[in-house]
Amino acid sequence: MSSTPHPGIHPDDEAAILDSIERWLAREVRPVADKLEHDDIYPIQLVEQMKDLGLFGATISPEYGGLGLPAKTYTRIVSLIAETWMSLTGIFNSHIMMATVVEKFGTEAQKHYWLPKFCSGEIRGGLGLTEADAGTDLQAIRTRATRTDRGTYIVNGTKTWISNGIEGGAVALLVKTDPDAQPRHKGMTMLIAPKVDPDTGRRYEGFRTGKKLEKMGYKGIDSAELIFEDYELDAERHLVGGIEGKGFHMAVGGLELGRINIAARAVGIARRALKESVAYAQTRKTFGKPIGEHQAIQLKLGEMATKVRAAELLVQDAAGAYDRGERCDMEAGMAKYFASETGVEVTLEAMRIFGGYGYSKEYPIERLYRDAPLMCIGEGTNEMQRIIIAKQMIARHPV
């Protein structure tokens, strides 16, 4: 999926942004991350600070109040934050995917109405794609939107595993407007679905939040069920692009950046595990010397370091293709697949290096180990990524 190339950012400006993020992480996030994560507490104060940092409009054009950052800079920010606490990256990335759908595909009126509210964090949200029987196979969704003669849509259905579902205020909602369409994707449409009317403050009766889903990792951020029962929306403001039948195309367009982001998160997780392991290997002693002097540990560190660096480069490769406006589903799939598998492998090796301490909440390794597997699942399974990569290799290199 191609788009307009990004003009880029001056290296000094990027360095200044990353420095401000690093100082915020050291001052505000590191002292509280472990407790908030272990207690599964939504980080209200940190979210307010993320608004001030501009993270909710990081990649959105300054025309609408965003920072307009290229994907390369954005992924570096994501990796940096994920090193300290990966859950925070989900709070703003899921939201940015919603905003990206509007910026890429919305009408001019929709962009000017919704994007300033999204960039400021006044309205935060995510993507409403997944259902109980429709994850990677998005065309299997059942949530239905029926057009009325009043120029509105009536929505009925349930979404699940929606990031920011409880604390957020809106979702880019994928629905079926023509369940009988063939091929199936032509019957799918995207709506911007808020919980509250931004103009009147009136809460929509037909939109309610179900249970908060308990997770092994990725704590602090809410993942929830969303339930729609005769939920009615005005088509002009809420039908993205003003066109039915383009929802699948829009969802896939948002997922390109989402998969690059997932890869960047995995890099952050793996990089933190590597840093912790290198430090621990120099201070922990066995048989009269630091464990880093034992060949068995050196072999682990050598492989970990190489895979982390390779994952970093794949993420930058995919982000570069995205910034150039090129189709990058293969590059995003490669980065997401390799980086997420690396995250799982490196955190497991880190736990082995730390031994019993790696299994303890006293050190960050057990948290990194719990967070890493989600990267293999989120934004499309790694099994699907390999299929996408193979299909694109064949399509790009015909015999």
GROMACS .gro file of C-alpha atoms in nm:
model
  399
    1MET     CA    1   0.000   0.000   0.000
    2SER     CA    2   0.168   0.319  -0.116
    3SER     CA    3   0.134   0.672   0.019
    4THR     CA    4   0.309   1.010  -0.005
    5PRO     CA    5   0.677   0.992   0.096
    6HIS     CA    6   0.765   1.149   0.430
    7PRO     CA    7   1.012   1.442   0.410
    8GLY     CA    8   1.206   1.310   0.710
    9ILE     CA    9   1.346   1.482   1.017
   10HIS     CA   10   1.682   1.641   1.096
   11PRO     CA   11   1.906   1.413   1.306
   12ASP     CA   12   1.948   1.685   1.570
   13ASP     CA   13   1.571   1.716   1.607
   14GLU     CA   14   1.534   1.340   1.639
   15ALA     CA   15   1.811   1.329   1.900
   16ALA     CA   16   1.638   1.604   2.100
   17ILE     CA   17   1.307   1.417   2.093
   18LEU     CA   18   1.468   1.089   2.203
   19ASP     CA   19   1.657   1.270   2.478
   20SER     CA   20   1.337   1.424   2.615
   21ILE     CA   21   1.170   1.081   2.610
   22GLU     CA   22   1.468   0.924   2.789
   23ARG     CA   23   1.463   1.191   3.060
   24TRP     CA   24   1.087   1.140   3.107
   25LEU     CA   25   1.136   0.763   3.135
   26ALA     CA   26   1.411   0.803   3.396
   27ARG     CA   27   1.220   1.061   3.599
   28GLU     CA   28   0.860   0.940   3.581
   29VAL     CA   29   0.830   0.586   3.446
   30ARG     CA   30   1.113   0.374   3.589
   31PRO     CA   31   1.027   0.444   3.954
   32VAL     CA   32   0.667   0.322   3.911
   33ALA     CA   33   0.665   0.078   3.617
   34ASP     CA   34   0.716  -0.246   3.813
   35LYS     CA   35   0.445  -0.172   4.070
   36LEU     CA   36   0.189  -0.050   3.817
   37GLU     CA   37   0.255  -0.351   3.595
   38HIS     CA   38   0.243  -0.612   3.868
   39ASP     CA   39  -0.074  -0.460   4.017
   40ASP     CA   40  -0.227  -0.416   3.668
   41ILE     CA   41  -0.307  -0.049   3.732
   42TYR     CA   42  -0.388   0.188   3.447
   43PRO     CA   43  -0.119   0.463   3.451
   44ILE     CA   44  -0.345   0.771   3.455
   45GLN     CA   45  -0.070   1.020   3.543
   46LEU     CA   46   0.169   0.882   3.283
   47VAL     CA   47  -0.102   0.904   3.017
   48GLU     CA   48  -0.148   1.274   3.098
   49GLN     CA   49   0.226   1.321   3.059
   50MET     CA   50   0.218   1.132   2.729
   51LYS     CA   51  -0.039   1.385   2.607
   52ASP     CA   52   0.203   1.667   2.688
   53LEU     CA   53   0.483   1.485   2.504
   54GLY     CA   54   0.264   1.470   2.193
   55LEU     CA   55   0.274   1.091   2.171
   56PHE     CA   56  -0.095   1.060   2.081
   57GLY     CA   57  -0.029   1.249   1.758
   58ALA     CA   58   0.329   1.136   1.700
   59THR     CA   59   0.296   1.042   1.332
   60ILE     CA   60  -0.003   1.262   1.243
   61SER     CA   61   0.050   1.575   1.033
   62PRO     CA   62   0.112   1.906   1.216
   63GLU     CA   63  -0.180   2.042   1.012
   64TYR     CA   64  -0.407   1.856   1.254
   65GLY     CA   65  -0.202   1.910   1.569
   66GLY     CA   66   0.033   1.611   1.544
   67LEU     CA   67   0.413   1.594   1.553
   68GLY     CA   68   0.435   1.457   1.199
   69LEU     CA   69   0.722   1.222   1.282
   70PRO     CA   70   0.850   0.971   1.026
   71ALA     CA   71   0.806   0.603   1.106
   72LYS     CA   72   1.183   0.565   1.159
   73THR     CA   73   1.178   0.817   1.443
   74TYR     CA   74   0.851   0.683   1.578
   75THR     CA   75   0.985   0.327   1.600
   76ARG     CA   76   1.293   0.449   1.788
   77ILE     CA   77   1.063   0.617   2.039
   78VAL     CA   78   0.857   0.298   2.071
   79SER     CA   79   1.164   0.080   2.129
   80LEU     CA   80   1.302   0.323   2.385
   81ILE     CA   81   0.978   0.327   2.586
   82ALA     CA   82   0.933  -0.051   2.553
   83GLU     CA   83   1.274  -0.097   2.718
   84THR     CA   84   1.128   0.059   3.032
   85TRP     CA   85   0.763  -0.047   3.016
   86MET     CA   86   0.617  -0.198   2.700
   87SER     CA   87   0.252  -0.148   2.802
   88LEU     CA   88   0.281   0.228   2.759
   89THR     CA   89   0.357   0.184   2.389
   90GLY     CA   90   0.026   0.003   2.341
   91ILE     CA   91  -0.168   0.291   2.494
   92PHE     CA   92  -0.055   0.535   2.228
   93ASN     CA   93   0.016   0.302   1.936
   94SER     CA   94  -0.332   0.148   1.922
   95HIS     CA   95  -0.462   0.504   1.931
   96ILE     CA   96  -0.230   0.620   1.651
   97MET     CA   97  -0.350   0.334   1.431
   98MET     CA   98  -0.705   0.468   1.470
   99ALA     CA   99  -0.585   0.819   1.386
  100THR     CA  100  -0.384   0.691   1.088
  101VAL     CA  101  -0.698   0.533   0.940
  102VAL     CA  102  -0.871   0.873   0.951
  103GLU     CA  103  -0.571   1.064   0.816
  104LYS     CA  104  -0.517   0.819   0.530
  105PHE     CA  105  -0.875   0.752   0.430
  106GLY     CA  106  -1.109   1.007   0.591
  107THR     CA  107  -1.287   1.293   0.418
  108GLU     CA  108  -1.142   1.642   0.466
  109ALA     CA  109  -1.425   1.725   0.705
  110GLN     CA  110  -1.357   1.408   0.908
  111LYS     CA  111  -0.984   1.482   0.927
  112HIS     CA  112  -1.040   1.835   1.053
  113TYR     CA  113  -1.304   1.721   1.302
  114TRP     CA  114  -1.146   1.408   1.450
  115LEU     CA  115  -0.769   1.441   1.417
  116PRO     CA  116  -0.713   1.744   1.644
  117LYS     CA  117  -0.910   1.564   1.915
  118PHE     CA  118  -0.703   1.249   1.863
  119CYS     CA  119  -0.367   1.430   1.855
  120SER     CA  120  -0.432   1.617   2.181
  121GLY     CA  121  -0.547   1.299   2.354
  122GLU     CA  122  -0.886   1.457   2.423
  123ILE     CA  123  -1.028   1.144   2.260
  124ARG     CA  124  -0.812   0.832   2.284
  125GLY     CA  125  -0.888   0.491   2.143
  126GLY     CA  126  -0.777   0.211   1.919
  127LEU     CA  127  -0.879  -0.034   1.649
  128GLY     CA  128  -1.201  -0.231   1.687
  129LEU     CA  129  -1.122  -0.525   1.459
  130THR     CA  130  -1.098  -0.853   1.652
  131GLU     CA  131  -1.397  -1.070   1.740
  132ALA     CA  132  -1.428  -1.402   1.920
  133ASP     CA  133  -1.417  -1.595   1.591
  134ALA     CA  134  -1.229  -1.340   1.379
  135GLY     CA  135  -0.871  -1.242   1.458
  136THR     CA  136  -0.616  -1.288   1.182
  137ASP     CA  137  -0.909  -1.374   0.949
  138LEU     CA  138  -1.070  -1.029   0.961
  139GLN     CA  139  -1.311  -1.115   0.681
  140ALA     CA  140  -1.493  -1.345   0.924
  141ILE     CA  141  -1.623  -1.060   1.143
  142ARG     CA  142  -1.996  -1.058   1.223
  143THR     CA  143  -2.052  -0.710   1.368
  144ARG     CA  144  -2.318  -0.560   1.142
  145ALA     CA  145  -2.396  -0.200   1.051
  146THR     CA  146  -2.728  -0.138   0.875
  147ARG     CA  147  -2.791   0.186   0.685
  148THR     CA  148  -3.116   0.363   0.766
  149ASP     CA  149  -3.320   0.609   0.559
  150ARG     CA  150  -3.222   0.876   0.815
  151GLY     CA  151  -2.861   0.873   0.693
  152THR     CA  152  -2.738   0.678   0.995
  153TYR     CA  153  -2.599   0.332   1.072
  154ILE     CA  154  -2.733   0.095   1.336
  155VAL     CA  155  -2.453  -0.126   1.471
  156ASN     CA  156  -2.492  -0.460   1.648
  157GLY     CA  157  -2.214  -0.698   1.748
  158THR     CA  158  -1.926  -0.762   1.988
  159LYS     CA  159  -1.553  -0.697   1.960
  160THR     CA  160  -1.290  -0.847   2.189
  161TRP     CA  161  -0.925  -0.797   2.286
  162ILE     CA  162  -0.958  -0.426   2.213
  163SER     CA  163  -0.669  -0.222   2.356
  164ASN     CA  164  -0.788   0.098   2.527
  165GLY     CA  165  -1.137  -0.050   2.526
  166ILE     CA  166  -1.224   0.064   2.879
  167GLU     CA  167  -1.015   0.378   2.928
  168GLY     CA  168  -1.038   0.493   2.567
  169GLY     CA  169  -1.319   0.699   2.419
  170ALA     CA  170  -1.348   0.573   2.060
  171VAL     CA  171  -1.248   0.301   1.815
  172ALA     CA  172  -1.204   0.269   1.443
  173LEU     CA  173  -1.472   0.002   1.410
  174LEU     CA  174  -1.466  -0.259   1.135
  175VAL     CA  175  -1.819  -0.376   1.046
  176LYS     CA  176  -2.007  -0.571   0.781
  177THR     CA  177  -2.242  -0.353   0.577
  178ASP     CA  178  -2.304  -0.625   0.316
  179PRO     CA  179  -2.273  -0.973   0.472
  180ASP     CA  180  -2.349  -1.139   0.136
  181ALA     CA  181  -2.076  -0.963  -0.063
  182GLN     CA  182  -1.832  -1.174  -0.265
  183PRO     CA  183  -1.544  -1.154  -0.218
  184ARG     CA  184  -1.617  -1.100   0.152
  185HIS     CA  185  -1.387  -0.799   0.197
  186LYS     CA  186  -1.608  -0.590  -0.033
  187GLY     CA  187  -1.882  -0.599   0.228
  188MET     CA  188  -1.667  -0.449   0.505
  189THR     CA  189  -1.677  -0.086   0.617
  190MET     CA  190  -1.492   0.132   0.870
  191LEU     CA  191  -1.669   0.363   1.116
  192ILE     CA  192  -1.532   0.600   1.379
  193ALA     CA  193  -1.725   0.490   1.687
  194PRO     CA  194  -1.710   0.713   1.998
  195LYS     CA  195  -1.863   0.636   2.336
  196VAL     CA  196  -1.973   0.998   2.377
  197ASP     CA  197  -2.087   1.258   2.124
  198PRO     CA  198  -1.796   1.509   2.124
  199ASP     CA  199  -2.031   1.801   2.056
  200THR     CA  200  -2.302   1.737   2.314
  201GLY     CA  201  -2.127   1.517   2.571
  202ARG     CA  202  -2.419   1.275   2.539
  203ARG     CA  203  -2.323   0.912   2.599
  204TYR     CA  204  -2.436   0.669   2.332
  205GLU     CA  205  -2.667   0.416   2.495
  206GLY     CA  206  -2.586   0.142   2.246
  207PHE     CA  207  -2.211   0.128   2.317
  208ARG     CA  208  -2.102  -0.046   2.636
  209THR     CA  209  -1.785  -0.203   2.763
  210GLY     CA  210  -1.776  -0.566   2.870
  211LYS     CA  211  -1.531  -0.735   3.101
  212LYS     CA  212  -1.165  -0.641   3.130
  213LEU     CA  213  -0.964  -0.934   3.002
  214GLU     CA  214  -0.695  -1.071   3.234
  215LYS     CA  215  -0.359  -1.130   3.067
  216MET     CA  216  -0.028  -1.301   3.141
  217GLY     CA  217   0.164  -0.984   3.053
  218TYR     CA  218   0.095  -0.649   2.888
  219LYS     CA  219  -0.057  -0.531   3.214
  220GLY     CA  220  -0.158  -0.177   3.303
  221ILE     CA  221  -0.323  -0.123   2.965
  222ASP     CA  222  -0.685  -0.237   2.943
  223SER     CA  223  -0.790  -0.504   2.694
  224ALA     CA  224  -1.166  -0.542   2.681
  225GLU     CA  225  -1.484  -0.655   2.512
  226LEU     CA  226  -1.690  -0.389   2.337
  227ILE     CA  227  -2.062  -0.453   2.293
  228PHE     CA  228  -2.283  -0.271   2.043
  229GLU     CA  229  -2.662  -0.298   2.071
  230ASP     CA  230  -2.860  -0.077   1.831
  231TYR     CA  231  -2.575   0.175   1.845
  232GLU     CA  232  -2.662   0.457   1.602
  233LEU     CA  233  -2.415   0.685   1.424
  234ASP     CA  234  -2.448   0.961   1.167
  235ALA     CA  235  -2.296   0.844   0.837
  236GLU     CA  236  -2.149   1.179   0.729
  237ARG     CA  237  -1.926   1.217   1.034
  238HIS     CA  238  -1.858   0.851   1.118
  239LEU     CA  239  -1.837   0.659   0.786
  240VAL     CA  240  -1.462   0.684   0.716
  241GLY     CA  241  -1.406   0.829   0.370
  242GLY     CA  242  -1.782   0.845   0.311
  243ILE     CA  243  -1.764   0.513   0.124
  244GLU     CA  244  -1.892   0.166   0.214
  245GLY     CA  245  -1.700  -0.149   0.125
  246LYS     CA  246  -1.347  -0.013   0.184
  247GLY     CA  247  -1.309  -0.113   0.549
  248PHE     CA  248  -1.082  -0.412   0.496
  249HIS     CA  249  -0.848  -0.201   0.281
  250MET     CA  250  -0.840   0.063   0.556
  251ALA     CA  251  -0.774  -0.191   0.831
  252VAL     CA  252  -0.483  -0.341   0.639
  253GLY     CA  253  -0.346   0.009   0.578
  254GLY     CA  254  -0.345   0.077   0.951
  255LEU     CA  255  -0.188  -0.259   1.031
  256GLU     CA  256   0.126  -0.188   0.826
  257LEU     CA  257   0.236   0.075   1.078
  258GLY     CA  258   0.096  -0.138   1.360
  259ARG     CA  259   0.315  -0.434   1.266
  260ILE     CA  260   0.623  -0.214   1.242
  261ASN     CA  261   0.533  -0.084   1.588
  262ILE     CA  262   0.497  -0.436   1.728
  263ALA     CA  263   0.843  -0.516   1.591
  264ALA     CA  264   0.980  -0.200   1.755
  265ARG     CA  265   0.824  -0.301   2.087
  266ALA     CA  266   0.987  -0.643   2.059
  267VAL     CA  267   1.322  -0.476   1.993
  268GLY     CA  268   1.282  -0.271   2.310
  269ILE     CA  269   1.196  -0.578   2.516
  270ALA     CA  270   1.488  -0.777   2.375
  271ARG     CA  271   1.733  -0.489   2.407
  272ARG     CA  272   1.647  -0.440   2.774
  273ALA     CA  273   1.687  -0.813   2.840
  274LEU     CA  274   2.026  -0.806   2.666
  275LYS     CA  275   2.146  -0.501   2.861
  276GLU     CA  276   2.038  -0.657   3.191
  277SER     CA  277   2.211  -0.982   3.098
  278VAL     CA  278   2.539  -0.815   3.000
  279ALA     CA  279   2.545  -0.622   3.329
  280TYR     CA  280   2.452  -0.926   3.540
  281ALA     CA  281   2.713  -1.144   3.367
  282GLN     CA  282   2.983  -0.905   3.488
  283THR     CA  283   2.872  -0.894   3.851
  284ARG     CA  284   2.744  -1.246   3.925
  285LYS     CA  285   3.029  -1.484   4.006
  286THR     CA  286   3.051  -1.863   3.998
  287PHE     CA  287   3.356  -2.081   4.047
  288GLY     CA  288   3.563  -1.779   4.139
  289LYS     CA  289   3.497  -1.556   3.837
  290PRO     CA  290   3.217  -1.351   3.673
  291ILE     CA  291   2.979  -1.572   3.477
  292GLY     CA  292   3.049  -1.359   3.169
  293GLU     CA  293   3.392  -1.521   3.155
  294HIS     CA  294   3.235  -1.866   3.116
  295GLN     CA  295   3.213  -1.974   2.754
  296ALA     CA  296   2.855  -2.101   2.797
  297ILE     CA  297   2.736  -1.752   2.892
  298GLN     CA  298   2.947  -1.587   2.621
  299LEU     CA  299   2.779  -1.806   2.359
  300LYS     CA  300   2.439  -1.691   2.481
  301LEU     CA  301   2.533  -1.322   2.488
  302GLY     CA  302   2.692  -1.339   2.142
  303GLU     CA  303   2.378  -1.485   1.985
  304MET     CA  304   2.147  -1.253   2.178
  305ALA     CA  305   2.339  -0.941   2.073
  306THR     CA  306   2.347  -1.043   1.707
  307LYS     CA  307   1.974  -1.116   1.689
  308VAL     CA  308   1.882  -0.793   1.868
  309ARG     CA  309   2.088  -0.591   1.621
  310ALA     CA  310   1.939  -0.777   1.324
  311ALA     CA  311   1.590  -0.707   1.458
  312GLU     CA  312   1.673  -0.336   1.496
  313LEU     CA  313   1.787  -0.319   1.135
  314LEU     CA  314   1.479  -0.500   1.003
  315VAL     CA  315   1.256  -0.254   1.188
  316GLN     CA  316   1.443   0.042   1.040
  317ASP     CA  317   1.423  -0.119   0.695
  318ALA     CA  318   1.045  -0.156   0.722
  319ALA     CA  319   1.001   0.194   0.866
  320GLY     CA  320   1.213   0.335   0.584
  321ALA     CA  321   0.992   0.170   0.323
  322TYR     CA  322   0.683   0.308   0.499
  323ASP     CA  323   0.834   0.658   0.505
  324ARG     CA  324   0.914   0.639   0.133
  325GLY     CA  325   0.548   0.569   0.064
  326GLU     CA  326   0.620   0.220  -0.070
  327ARG     CA  327   0.415  -0.093  -0.022
  328CYS     CA  328   0.577  -0.254   0.282
  329ASP     CA  329   0.362  -0.545   0.396
  330MET     CA  330   0.652  -0.783   0.329
  331GLU     CA  331   0.907  -0.563   0.509
  332ALA     CA  332   0.668  -0.506   0.800
  333GLY     CA  333   0.598  -0.879   0.816
  334MET     CA  334   0.969  -0.964   0.818
  335ALA     CA  335   1.040  -0.713   1.095
  336LYS     CA  336   0.742  -0.821   1.303
  337TYR     CA  337   0.815  -1.192   1.262
  338PHE     CA  338   1.188  -1.180   1.332
  339ALA     CA  339   1.185  -0.917   1.606
  340SER     CA  340   0.903  -1.081   1.800
  341GLU     CA  341   1.061  -1.427   1.784
  342THR     CA  342   1.388  -1.265   1.892
  343GLY     CA  343   1.210  -1.105   2.187
  344VAL     CA  344   1.088  -1.444   2.306
  345GLU     CA  345   1.427  -1.612   2.258
  346VAL     CA  346   1.631  -1.334   2.418
  347THR     CA  347   1.410  -1.298   2.726
  348LEU     CA  348   1.421  -1.675   2.782
  349GLU     CA  349   1.800  -1.675   2.751
  350ALA     CA  350   1.814  -1.379   2.990
  351MET     CA  351   1.613  -1.576   3.243
  352ARG     CA  352   1.859  -1.864   3.214
  353ILE     CA  353   2.153  -1.629   3.262
  354PHE     CA  354   1.990  -1.481   3.573
  355GLY     CA  355   1.895  -1.823   3.705
  356GLY     CA  356   1.656  -1.807   4.001
  357TYR     CA  357   1.672  -1.427   4.009
  358GLY     CA  358   1.533  -1.416   3.656
  359TYR     CA  359   1.220  -1.589   3.784
  360SER     CA  360   1.181  -1.338   4.065
  361LYS     CA  361   0.983  -1.014   4.055
  362GLU     CA  362   1.288  -0.850   4.213
  363TYR     CA  363   1.440  -0.818   3.863
  364PRO     CA  364   1.274  -0.703   3.537
  365ILE     CA  365   1.346  -1.025   3.345
  366GLU     CA  366   1.024  -1.204   3.447
  367ARG     CA  367   0.818  -0.904   3.325
  368LEU     CA  368   1.004  -0.890   2.994
  369TYR     CA  369   0.959  -1.267   2.958
  370ARG     CA  370   0.581  -1.232   3.010
  371ASP     CA  371   0.548  -0.939   2.771
  372ALA     CA  372   0.745  -1.088   2.480
  373PRO     CA  373   0.502  -1.361   2.355
  374LEU     CA  374   0.228  -1.107   2.282
  375MET     CA  375   0.448  -0.964   2.007
  376CYS     CA  376   0.425  -1.297   1.823
  377ILE     CA  377   0.045  -1.278   1.828
  378GLY     CA  378  -0.052  -0.910   1.807
  379GLU     CA  379  -0.136  -0.744   1.472
  380GLY     CA  380  -0.148  -1.079   1.295
  381THR     CA  381   0.019  -1.402   1.399
  382ASN     CA  382   0.372  -1.485   1.294
  383GLU     CA  383   0.237  -1.780   1.096
  384MET     CA  384   0.043  -1.528   0.885
  385GLN     CA  385   0.349  -1.303   0.853
  386ARG     CA  386   0.548  -1.585   0.696
  387ILE     CA  387   0.269  -1.648   0.445
  388ILE     CA  388   0.258  -1.277   0.356
  389ILE     CA  389   0.637  -1.272   0.312
  390ALA     CA  390   0.630  -1.576   0.085
  391LYS     CA  391   0.344  -1.444  -0.130
  392GLN     CA  392   0.515  -1.109  -0.172
  393MET     CA  393   0.847  -1.273  -0.260
  394ILE     CA  394   0.674  -1.466  -0.537
  395ALA     CA  395   0.476  -1.161  -0.656
  396ARG     CA  396   0.783  -0.937  -0.664
  397HIS     CA  397   1.006  -1.194  -0.838
  398PRO     CA  398   0.796  -1.361  -1.109
  399VAL     CA  399   0.967  -1.612  -1.333
   0.00000   0.00000   0.00000
